Tab-separated table of C-alpha atoms in Angstrom:
chain	number	residue	atom	x	y	z
R	290	MET	CA	4.155	-17.774	-23.940
R	291	SER	CA	2.772	-14.286	-24.364
R	292	LYS	CA	1.581	-12.435	-21.252
R	293	ARG	CA	-2.117	-11.864	-20.857
R	294	THR	CA	-3.458	-8.329	-20.261
R	295	VAL	CA	-4.620	-7.565	-16.696
R	296	VAL	CA	-6.991	-4.809	-15.634
R	297	ILE	CA	-8.263	-3.530	-12.274
R	298	THR	CA	-12.029	-3.926	-11.797
R	299	GLY	CA	-12.508	-3.468	-8.073
R	300	LEU	CA	-11.002	-1.392	-5.242
R	301	GLY	CA	-11.356	-1.344	-1.429
R	302	ILE	CA	-9.526	1.109	0.748
R	303	ILE	CA	-9.528	1.602	4.516
R	304	SER	CA	-7.184	4.485	5.562
R	305	PRO	CA	-6.578	7.114	8.198
R	306	VAL	CA	-8.439	9.639	6.032
R	307	GLY	CA	-11.417	7.487	5.167
R	308	LEU	CA	-12.931	4.061	5.805
R	309	ASP	CA	-13.843	3.378	2.185
R	310	ARG	CA	-12.644	4.076	-1.330
R	311	GLU	CA	-14.635	7.240	-1.945
R	312	SER	CA	-14.052	8.996	1.290
R	313	THR	CA	-10.332	8.257	1.143
R	314	PHE	CA	-9.889	9.634	-2.385
R	315	GLU	CA	-12.052	12.681	-1.626
R	316	ALA	CA	-9.924	13.466	1.461
R	317	LEU	CA	-6.703	13.086	-0.491
R	318	LEU	CA	-7.964	15.447	-3.232
R	319	ALA	CA	-8.987	17.931	-0.498
R	320	GLY	CA	-5.521	17.763	1.120
R	321	ARG	CA	-6.847	16.522	4.485
R	322	SER	CA	-4.353	14.829	6.762
R	323	GLY	CA	-5.380	11.794	8.873
R	324	LEU	CA	-2.470	12.104	11.353
R	325	GLY	CA	-2.930	12.952	14.996
R	326	PRO	CA	-2.025	12.004	18.575
R	327	ILE	CA	-1.891	8.221	19.318
R	328	THR	CA	-5.000	7.025	21.139
R	329	HIS	CA	-4.556	3.322	20.943
R	330	PHE	CA	-2.323	3.302	24.041
R	331	ASP	CA	-0.628	5.765	26.351
R	332	ALA	CA	2.236	7.064	24.259
R	333	SER	CA	3.418	9.775	26.687
R	334	ALA	CA	6.780	8.126	27.318
R	335	PHE	CA	7.617	7.682	23.602
R	336	THR	CA	9.667	10.091	21.516
R	337	THR	CA	7.031	9.882	18.810
R	338	ARG	CA	3.471	10.248	20.009
R	339	ILE	CA	1.600	10.679	16.724
R	340	ALA	CA	0.330	8.317	14.025
R	341	GLY	CA	-2.342	7.818	11.367
R	342	GLU	CA	-4.950	5.789	13.188
R	343	LEU	CA	-8.177	4.595	11.681
R	344	LYS	CA	-11.078	6.627	12.983
R	345	GLY	CA	-14.148	4.624	13.838
R	346	PHE	CA	-13.172	1.336	12.128
R	347	ASP	CA	-15.522	-1.495	13.149
R	348	ALA	CA	-15.472	-4.970	11.757
R	349	ALA	CA	-19.080	-5.624	12.859
R	350	PRO	CA	-20.579	-5.228	9.361
R	351	ILE	CA	-18.569	-8.213	8.081
R	352	LEU	CA	-17.832	-10.278	11.245
R	353	THR	CA	-19.763	-11.495	14.228
R	354	PRO	CA	-18.244	-10.557	17.575
R	355	LEU	CA	-17.061	-14.143	18.036
R	356	ARG	CA	-15.440	-14.246	14.601
R	357	ALA	CA	-13.837	-10.885	15.169
R	358	ARG	CA	-12.170	-12.045	18.347
R	359	LYS	CA	-10.413	-14.760	16.298
R	360	LEU	CA	-8.841	-12.274	13.921
R	361	ASP	CA	-6.080	-9.806	14.628
R	362	ARG	CA	-6.830	-6.193	13.781
R	363	PHE	CA	-4.648	-6.251	10.664
R	364	SER	CA	-6.728	-9.238	9.292
R	365	GLN	CA	-9.981	-7.502	10.094
R	366	ILE	CA	-8.840	-4.424	8.164
R	367	GLY	CA	-7.632	-6.367	5.164
R	368	LEU	CA	-10.709	-8.555	5.047
R	369	ALA	CA	-12.978	-5.476	5.163
R	370	ALA	CA	-10.998	-3.932	2.302
R	371	GLY	CA	-11.164	-7.171	0.355
R	372	ILE	CA	-14.896	-7.579	0.704
R	373	ALA	CA	-15.407	-3.956	-0.378
R	374	ALA	CA	-13.200	-4.487	-3.457
R	375	TRP	CA	-15.114	-7.674	-4.315
R	376	GLN	CA	-18.437	-5.824	-4.003
R	377	ASP	CA	-17.071	-2.997	-6.094
R	378	SER	CA	-16.117	-5.389	-8.883
R	379	GLY	CA	-19.664	-6.810	-9.186
R	380	LEU	CA	-18.303	-10.379	-9.277
R	381	ASP	CA	-20.390	-13.347	-8.002
R	382	ILE	CA	-18.386	-16.405	-7.034
R	383	ASN	CA	-21.373	-18.669	-7.849
R	384	LYS	CA	-21.001	-17.554	-11.501
R	385	LEU	CA	-17.256	-18.223	-11.657
R	386	ASN	CA	-14.889	-21.139	-11.658
R	387	ALA	CA	-13.635	-20.672	-8.084
R	388	ASP	CA	-10.496	-22.673	-8.929
R	389	ARG	CA	-9.483	-19.754	-11.172
R	390	VAL	CA	-9.948	-17.033	-8.570
R	391	GLY	CA	-7.276	-16.448	-5.950
R	392	ALA	CA	-5.902	-14.054	-3.338
R	393	VAL	CA	-2.371	-12.820	-2.517
R	394	ALA	CA	-1.909	-10.462	0.395
R	395	GLY	CA	1.022	-8.648	1.931
R	396	SER	CA	1.908	-7.457	5.395
R	397	GLY	CA	5.174	-6.292	6.846
R	398	ILE	CA	4.496	-7.178	10.492
R	399	GLY	CA	1.165	-9.124	10.744
R	400	GLY	CA	-0.451	-9.707	14.151
R	401	LEU	CA	1.759	-7.585	16.354
R	402	SER	CA	-1.034	-6.529	18.739
R	403	THR	CA	-1.895	-10.209	19.296
R	404	ILE	CA	1.712	-11.049	20.035
R	405	GLU	CA	1.964	-8.237	22.594
R	406	GLU	CA	-1.288	-9.018	24.255
R	407	GLN	CA	-0.611	-12.740	24.596
R	408	HIS	CA	2.953	-12.187	25.804
R	409	ASP	CA	1.458	-10.204	28.684
R	410	VAL	CA	-0.917	-13.104	29.384
R	411	LEU	CA	2.029	-15.532	29.393
R	412	ARG	CA	3.981	-13.431	31.886
R	413	GLU	CA	1.093	-12.506	34.137
R	414	ARG	CA	-1.110	-15.656	34.046
R	415	GLY	CA	1.059	-18.488	32.779
R	416	PRO	CA	1.166	-20.599	29.565
R	417	GLY	CA	-2.068	-22.302	30.255
R	418	ARG	CA	-3.999	-19.067	29.708
R	419	ILE	CA	-2.620	-18.315	26.199
R	420	THR	CA	-5.472	-18.221	23.752
R	421	PRO	CA	-5.688	-21.199	21.358
R	422	PHE	CA	-6.213	-18.561	18.618
R	423	LEU	CA	-2.716	-17.050	19.090
R	424	ILE	CA	-1.032	-18.682	16.131
R	425	PRO	CA	-3.949	-18.278	13.624
R	426	LYS	CA	-4.264	-14.602	14.697
R	427	LEU	CA	-0.663	-13.599	14.417
R	428	MET	CA	0.338	-15.332	11.241
R	429	MET	CA	0.535	-13.115	8.187
R	430	ASN	CA	-1.140	-15.600	5.918
R	431	ALA	CA	-4.308	-15.328	7.967
R	432	LEU	CA	-5.363	-12.485	5.685
R	433	SER	CA	-5.121	-14.284	2.348
R	434	GLY	CA	-6.686	-17.356	4.023
R	435	GLU	CA	-9.550	-15.394	5.374
R	436	LEU	CA	-10.163	-13.763	2.027
R	437	SER	CA	-10.464	-17.165	0.411
R	438	ILE	CA	-12.669	-18.553	3.157
R	439	GLN	CA	-15.040	-15.558	3.231
R	440	LEU	CA	-15.387	-15.238	-0.535
R	441	GLY	CA	-14.984	-18.872	-1.621
R	442	LEU	CA	-11.815	-18.370	-3.636
R	443	LYS	CA	-10.045	-21.667	-4.440
R	444	GLY	CA	-7.286	-20.493	-6.711
R	445	PRO	CA	-3.667	-19.446	-5.885
R	446	ASN	CA	-3.353	-18.184	-2.347
R	447	TRP	CA	-0.361	-16.972	-0.285
R	448	VAL	CA	1.199	-13.957	1.473
R	449	THR	CA	4.238	-11.854	0.808
R	450	ALA	CA	6.464	-10.192	3.446
R	451	SER	CA	9.101	-7.744	2.350
R	452	ALA	CA	8.756	-4.915	4.847
R	453	CYS	CA	7.312	-1.751	3.202
R	454	ALA	CA	7.271	-3.389	-0.201
R	455	SER	CA	5.041	-6.311	0.961
R	456	ALA	CA	1.698	-5.337	-0.535
R	457	ALA	CA	3.345	-4.186	-3.813
R	458	HIS	CA	5.021	-7.546	-4.134
R	459	ALA	CA	1.705	-9.240	-3.418
R	460	ILE	CA	0.044	-7.264	-6.263
R	461	GLY	CA	2.918	-8.015	-8.577
R	462	SER	CA	2.697	-11.725	-7.754
R	463	ALA	CA	-1.030	-11.726	-8.428
R	464	LEU	CA	-0.433	-9.943	-11.739
R	465	ARG	CA	1.954	-12.725	-12.741
R	466	ALA	CA	-0.547	-15.454	-11.833
R	467	ILE	CA	-3.049	-13.911	-14.322
R	468	GLN	CA	-0.469	-13.022	-16.992
R	469	TYR	CA	0.713	-16.631	-17.089
R	470	ASP	CA	-2.768	-18.183	-17.072
R	471	GLU	CA	-2.708	-19.612	-13.534
R	472	ALA	CA	-5.817	-17.581	-12.664
R	473	ASP	CA	-8.388	-15.356	-14.236
R	474	ILE	CA	-9.166	-13.165	-11.228
R	475	MET	CA	-6.999	-12.329	-8.191
R	476	LEU	CA	-7.705	-10.223	-5.089
R	477	SER	CA	-4.491	-8.608	-3.960
R	478	GLY	CA	-3.299	-5.935	-1.568
R	479	GLY	CA	-2.344	-5.746	2.042
R	480	SER	CA	-2.994	-4.476	5.500
R	481	GLU	CA	-1.092	-3.359	8.593
R	482	ALA	CA	-2.016	-2.527	12.222
R	483	ALA	CA	1.355	-1.910	13.965
R	484	ILE	CA	0.367	1.210	16.002
R	485	THR	CA	1.212	-0.638	19.312
R	486	PRO	CA	3.735	0.027	22.053
R	487	LEU	CA	6.229	-2.373	20.570
R	488	GLY	CA	5.675	-1.221	16.956
R	489	ILE	CA	6.029	2.485	17.799
R	490	GLY	CA	8.828	1.843	20.331
R	491	GLY	CA	10.868	-0.146	17.803
R	492	PHE	CA	10.773	2.560	15.201
R	493	CYS	CA	11.419	5.223	17.845
R	494	SER	CA	14.627	3.292	18.713
R	495	LEU	CA	15.612	3.326	15.049
R	496	ARG	CA	15.029	7.110	15.072
R	497	ALA	CA	13.128	6.743	11.855
R	498	MET	CA	9.988	8.592	12.774
R	499	SER	CA	9.059	12.249	13.043
R	500	THR	CA	9.002	13.810	16.476
R	501	ARG	CA	6.925	16.736	15.437
R	502	ASN	CA	4.402	15.743	18.142
R	503	GLU	CA	2.801	19.201	18.562
R	504	SER	CA	1.939	19.474	14.898
R	505	PRO	CA	0.886	16.039	13.718
R	506	THR	CA	-0.760	17.065	10.513
R	507	ALA	CA	2.433	18.847	9.500
R	508	ALA	CA	4.799	16.018	10.525
R	509	SER	CA	4.793	13.959	7.283
R	510	ARG	CA	6.694	16.190	4.873
R	511	PRO	CA	7.893	14.166	1.872
R	512	PHE	CA	10.778	15.855	-0.063
R	513	ASP	CA	10.578	18.908	2.132
R	514	ARG	CA	13.593	20.592	3.611
R	515	ASP	CA	12.257	20.324	7.214
R	516	ARG	CA	11.235	16.649	7.178
R	517	ASP	CA	12.467	14.671	10.166
R	518	GLY	CA	11.123	11.153	9.655
R	519	PHE	CA	7.995	9.218	8.728
R	520	VAL	CA	4.696	8.972	10.609
R	521	MET	CA	3.303	5.493	10.997
R	522	GLY	CA	-0.209	4.756	9.731
R	523	GLU	CA	-2.497	1.754	9.789
R	524	GLY	CA	-5.024	0.497	7.251
R	525	GLY	CA	-5.050	-1.388	3.980
R	526	ALA	CA	-6.305	-1.794	0.464
R	527	VAL	CA	-7.251	-4.662	-1.873
R	528	LEU	CA	-7.551	-4.575	-5.661
R	529	VAL	CA	-9.458	-6.946	-7.873
R	530	LEU	CA	-7.229	-7.933	-10.844
R	531	GLU	CA	-8.880	-9.528	-13.805
R	532	GLU	CA	-7.826	-10.827	-17.212
R	533	LEU	CA	-8.967	-8.322	-19.796
R	534	GLU	CA	-11.201	-10.590	-21.968
R	535	HIS	CA	-12.827	-12.032	-18.877
R	536	ALA	CA	-13.655	-8.564	-17.655
R	537	LYS	CA	-14.999	-7.521	-21.108
R	538	ARG	CA	-17.271	-10.558	-21.379
R	539	ARG	CA	-19.067	-9.673	-18.188
R	540	GLY	CA	-19.219	-5.955	-18.921
R	541	ALA	CA	-17.035	-5.008	-15.984
R	542	ARG	CA	-16.191	-1.376	-15.151
R	543	ILE	CA	-12.399	-1.038	-15.687
R	544	TYR	CA	-10.350	1.430	-13.710
R	545	CYS	CA	-7.091	0.968	-15.622
R	546	GLU	CA	-4.607	-1.625	-16.826
R	547	LEU	CA	-2.047	-2.996	-14.411
R	548	ALA	CA	0.720	-3.048	-16.956
R	549	GLY	CA	3.897	-4.071	-15.148
R	550	PHE	CA	5.784	-5.272	-12.193
R	551	GLY	CA	9.475	-4.890	-11.347
R	552	ALA	CA	11.275	-6.235	-8.332
R	553	THR	CA	14.937	-5.993	-7.316
R	554	ALA	CA	17.239	-6.079	-4.293
R	555	ASP	CA	19.942	-3.610	-3.287
R	556	ALA	CA	22.298	-6.223	-1.756
R	557	HIS	CA	23.537	-3.342	0.295
R	558	HIS	CA	22.179	-2.814	3.839
R	559	ILE	CA	19.288	-4.030	5.950
R	560	THR	CA	17.771	-0.571	6.548
R	561	ALA	CA	19.649	1.982	4.331
R	562	PRO	CA	19.053	2.152	0.549
R	563	ALA	CA	21.834	1.874	-1.934
R	564	GLU	CA	23.248	5.189	-3.131
R	565	CYS	CA	20.924	6.955	-5.691
R	566	ALA	CA	18.466	4.117	-5.092
R	567	GLU	CA	20.143	2.067	-7.726
R	568	GLY	CA	17.801	-0.902	-7.051
R	569	ALA	CA	14.754	1.292	-7.445
R	570	GLN	CA	16.075	2.439	-10.830
R	571	ARG	CA	16.143	-1.153	-12.007
R	572	SER	CA	12.727	-1.972	-10.586
R	573	MET	CA	11.159	1.044	-12.451
R	574	ARG	CA	12.802	-0.021	-15.683
R	575	LEU	CA	11.616	-3.624	-15.296
R	576	ALA	CA	8.067	-2.523	-14.519
R	577	MET	CA	7.888	-0.511	-17.705
R	578	ARG	CA	9.505	-3.258	-19.802
R	579	ASP	CA	7.042	-5.897	-18.503
R	580	ARG	CA	4.223	-4.936	-20.882
R	581	GLY	CA	6.083	-2.512	-23.118
R	582	ILE	CA	5.411	0.879	-21.512
R	583	ASP	CA	7.367	3.586	-23.345
R	584	PRO	CA	9.079	5.702	-20.670
R	585	SER	CA	8.072	8.777	-22.663
R	586	THR	CA	4.410	8.088	-21.853
R	587	VAL	CA	4.867	8.051	-18.087
R	588	ASN	CA	3.533	11.354	-16.657
R	589	TYR	CA	2.758	10.446	-13.048
R	590	ILE	CA	4.660	8.634	-10.228
R	591	ASN	CA	3.214	7.821	-6.860
R	592	ALA	CA	6.468	7.850	-4.920
R	593	HIS	CA	7.508	5.842	-1.905
R	594	GLY	CA	8.006	9.342	-0.492
R	595	THR	CA	8.472	8.476	3.158
R	596	SER	CA	9.529	11.936	4.544
R	597	THR	CA	12.781	10.512	5.867
R	598	PRO	CA	16.111	12.265	5.306
R	599	ILE	CA	17.597	9.266	3.395
R	600	ASN	CA	14.755	8.039	1.225
R	601	ASP	CA	13.539	11.204	-0.475
R	602	PRO	CA	16.716	12.439	-2.173
R	603	ASN	CA	17.678	8.899	-3.060
R	604	GLU	CA	14.288	8.153	-4.687
R	605	THR	CA	14.474	11.502	-6.483
R	606	ALA	CA	17.920	10.625	-7.858
R	607	ALA	CA	16.562	7.295	-9.052
R	608	ILE	CA	13.618	8.905	-10.892
R	609	LYS	CA	16.074	11.326	-12.555
R	610	ALA	CA	18.363	8.554	-13.627
R	611	VAL	CA	15.493	6.571	-15.202
R	612	PHE	CA	13.702	9.482	-16.996
R	613	GLY	CA	16.579	11.796	-17.819
R	614	ASP	CA	15.762	15.115	-19.457
R	615	ARG	CA	12.020	14.657	-19.423
R	616	VAL	CA	11.784	14.133	-15.682
R	617	ARG	CA	10.380	17.666	-15.274
R	618	GLN	CA	7.311	16.635	-17.251
R	619	ILE	CA	6.387	14.048	-14.633
R	620	ALA	CA	4.177	14.795	-11.645
R	621	VAL	CA	5.418	13.077	-8.457
R	622	ASN	CA	3.378	12.925	-5.291
R	623	SER	CA	3.344	11.133	-1.975
R	624	THR	CA	0.141	9.699	-0.493
R	625	LYS	CA	2.062	9.184	2.785
R	626	SER	CA	1.976	12.905	3.320
R	627	MET	CA	-1.661	12.553	4.438
R	628	VAL	CA	-2.171	8.906	5.473
R	629	GLY	CA	1.288	8.311	6.912
R	630	HIS	CA	3.400	5.248	6.263
R	631	LEU	CA	1.275	2.130	6.351
R	632	LEU	CA	4.419	-0.071	6.254
R	633	GLY	CA	3.652	-3.312	4.427
R	634	ALA	CA	0.211	-2.060	3.353
R	635	SER	CA	1.477	1.197	1.838
R	636	GLY	CA	1.996	-0.237	-1.666
R	637	ALA	CA	-1.688	-1.423	-1.754
R	638	VAL	CA	-3.122	1.906	-0.759
R	639	GLU	CA	-0.874	3.732	-3.219
R	640	ALA	CA	-1.682	1.318	-6.022
R	641	ALA	CA	-5.448	1.906	-5.410
R	642	VAL	CA	-4.817	5.647	-5.452
R	643	CYS	CA	-3.051	5.290	-8.842
R	644	ALA	CA	-5.981	3.337	-10.240
R	645	LEU	CA	-8.478	6.024	-9.066
R	646	SER	CA	-6.262	8.839	-10.424
R	647	LEU	CA	-5.954	7.113	-13.868
R	648	SER	CA	-9.652	6.507	-14.010
R	649	ARG	CA	-10.718	10.019	-12.973
R	650	GLY	CA	-8.008	12.113	-14.362
R	651	VAL	CA	-6.917	13.879	-11.187
R	652	ILE	CA	-3.990	13.495	-8.756
R	653	HIS	CA	-3.702	14.682	-5.168
R	654	ARG	CA	-1.103	17.044	-3.770
R	655	THR	CA	1.905	16.233	-1.627
R	656	LEU	CA	0.875	17.883	1.674
R	657	ASN	CA	3.400	19.935	3.668
R	658	HIS	CA	5.828	20.326	0.774
R	659	GLU	CA	6.779	23.928	1.335
R	660	ASN	CA	10.594	24.173	0.873
R	661	PRO	CA	12.363	21.649	-1.367
R	662	GLY	CA	14.978	19.580	0.498
R	663	ASP	CA	18.512	19.137	-0.795
R	664	GLY	CA	18.406	16.958	-3.873
R	665	CYS	CA	14.613	17.116	-4.048
R	666	ASP	CA	13.757	19.277	-7.008
R	667	LEU	CA	10.979	17.563	-8.973
R	668	ASP	CA	7.342	18.459	-9.450
R	669	TYR	CA	5.923	17.142	-6.172
R	670	VAL	CA	2.465	18.706	-6.763
R	671	PRO	CA	2.694	20.976	-3.715
R	672	GLU	CA	-0.158	23.445	-4.396
R	673	GLY	CA	-3.289	21.294	-4.499
R	674	SER	CA	-4.981	18.498	-6.437
R	675	ARG	CA	-4.389	18.720	-10.123
R	676	GLU	CA	-6.364	17.534	-13.203
R	677	LEU	CA	-4.140	15.318	-15.319
R	678	ARG	CA	-4.857	12.911	-18.092
R	679	ILE	CA	-2.467	10.143	-17.048
R	680	THR	CA	-1.215	8.012	-19.880
R	681	ALA	CA	1.008	5.750	-17.806
R	682	ALA	CA	1.988	5.777	-14.088
R	683	LEU	CA	4.403	4.138	-11.697
R	684	SER	CA	4.111	3.388	-7.975
R	685	ASN	CA	7.325	2.716	-5.989
R	686	SER	CA	7.565	0.705	-2.795
R	687	LEU	CA	10.989	0.384	-1.176
R	688	GLY	CA	11.415	-1.813	1.954
R	689	PHE	CA	13.916	-2.516	4.655
R	690	GLY	CA	16.089	-5.391	3.604
R	691	GLY	CA	16.851	-3.662	0.321
R	692	HIS	CA	13.592	-4.675	-1.391
R	693	ASN	CA	12.496	-2.562	-4.311
R	694	CYS	CA	9.185	-2.990	-6.082
R	695	THR	CA	7.514	-0.919	-8.771
R	696	LEU	CA	4.011	-1.301	-10.237
R	697	ALA	CA	3.197	0.190	-13.593
R	698	PHE	CA	-0.296	1.295	-14.694
R	699	ARG	CA	-1.720	2.365	-18.089
R	700	HIS	CA	-4.814	4.317	-18.998
R	701	PHE	CA	-7.600	2.084	-20.279
R	702	SER	CA	-10.052	3.252	-22.878
């Protein structure tokens, strides 16, 4: 059967640089970093003491205090982003067939703060004092479940977990559900809230994060010679995906077309990518092939761009291999340079940024890109935001486990 056309009609973003869609995009275009010293806990004993925390996030507008206590922070963030996306779309569930509206969410870690908190309760007060909400709070599918409960969505509903590719896989899965007529509308994205002692400590032990603790806003340096690791962030984003004719009939505002999804595995190593990101090459090609995007029309890539010594030259090599001689005509940026690495939620925030960039004809800079690193010689948009009429764009998400995911977008007019 032929694939149906899918467009993006709603966006919700909660990030370290802004608690909504507009403030986030405005901050990115202004080149403002959301990274700073960790305040969620005493990080003085950790080798990395900086992160991209949400500033002033409060779930009170959407949840009563009692309801909020039953949800982990990652679910609260994702639910807030999802409700914002739904409101942005102008949809009304009472005017829809709820059986044809679903939600797919992604998270790499889920309710980590709840696990840590309740493990302390177990050790200090015994098993009888563990909250009965432990399991519902920590499970990753709490987010997609809560979206369906809060908004009355009765269509396809599940969660994806593929480390840093989780939210991108979720969006790709939601795309497929609409393409193949299993739904007309899907909410999809992801959230993460892993700035906890165990979350930070685990990545410190992996030696994957920057230790530029005295200069947090300069610590995330994708593709730069002096990068020394990623900076963890928290937050999330949700997109409303809608079948094109359904969107047209109701007069929806359309940001862009979500025009492709590619997913591959490296079959190589649990944390290190294959040489030249061979799996990412295939995921980019598959995403373009999905709905027939001509590679010659791609002029923007929102890179995975983690600021780690291994990822950045490998991803650059993959982009070169896919686009060949015209690679210099493609603008490549990294949202992580300002919001940090939101782990499983990063693909959702970056997909939302792509949709806004396509809609408004402007892309943000890669902050802190001052001296190109070895093997990093593309146009990483280092000077400032840039007006660009994007014809087609890609967003890469590459996760531990060898997971590669690419989403493709096309300008809608």
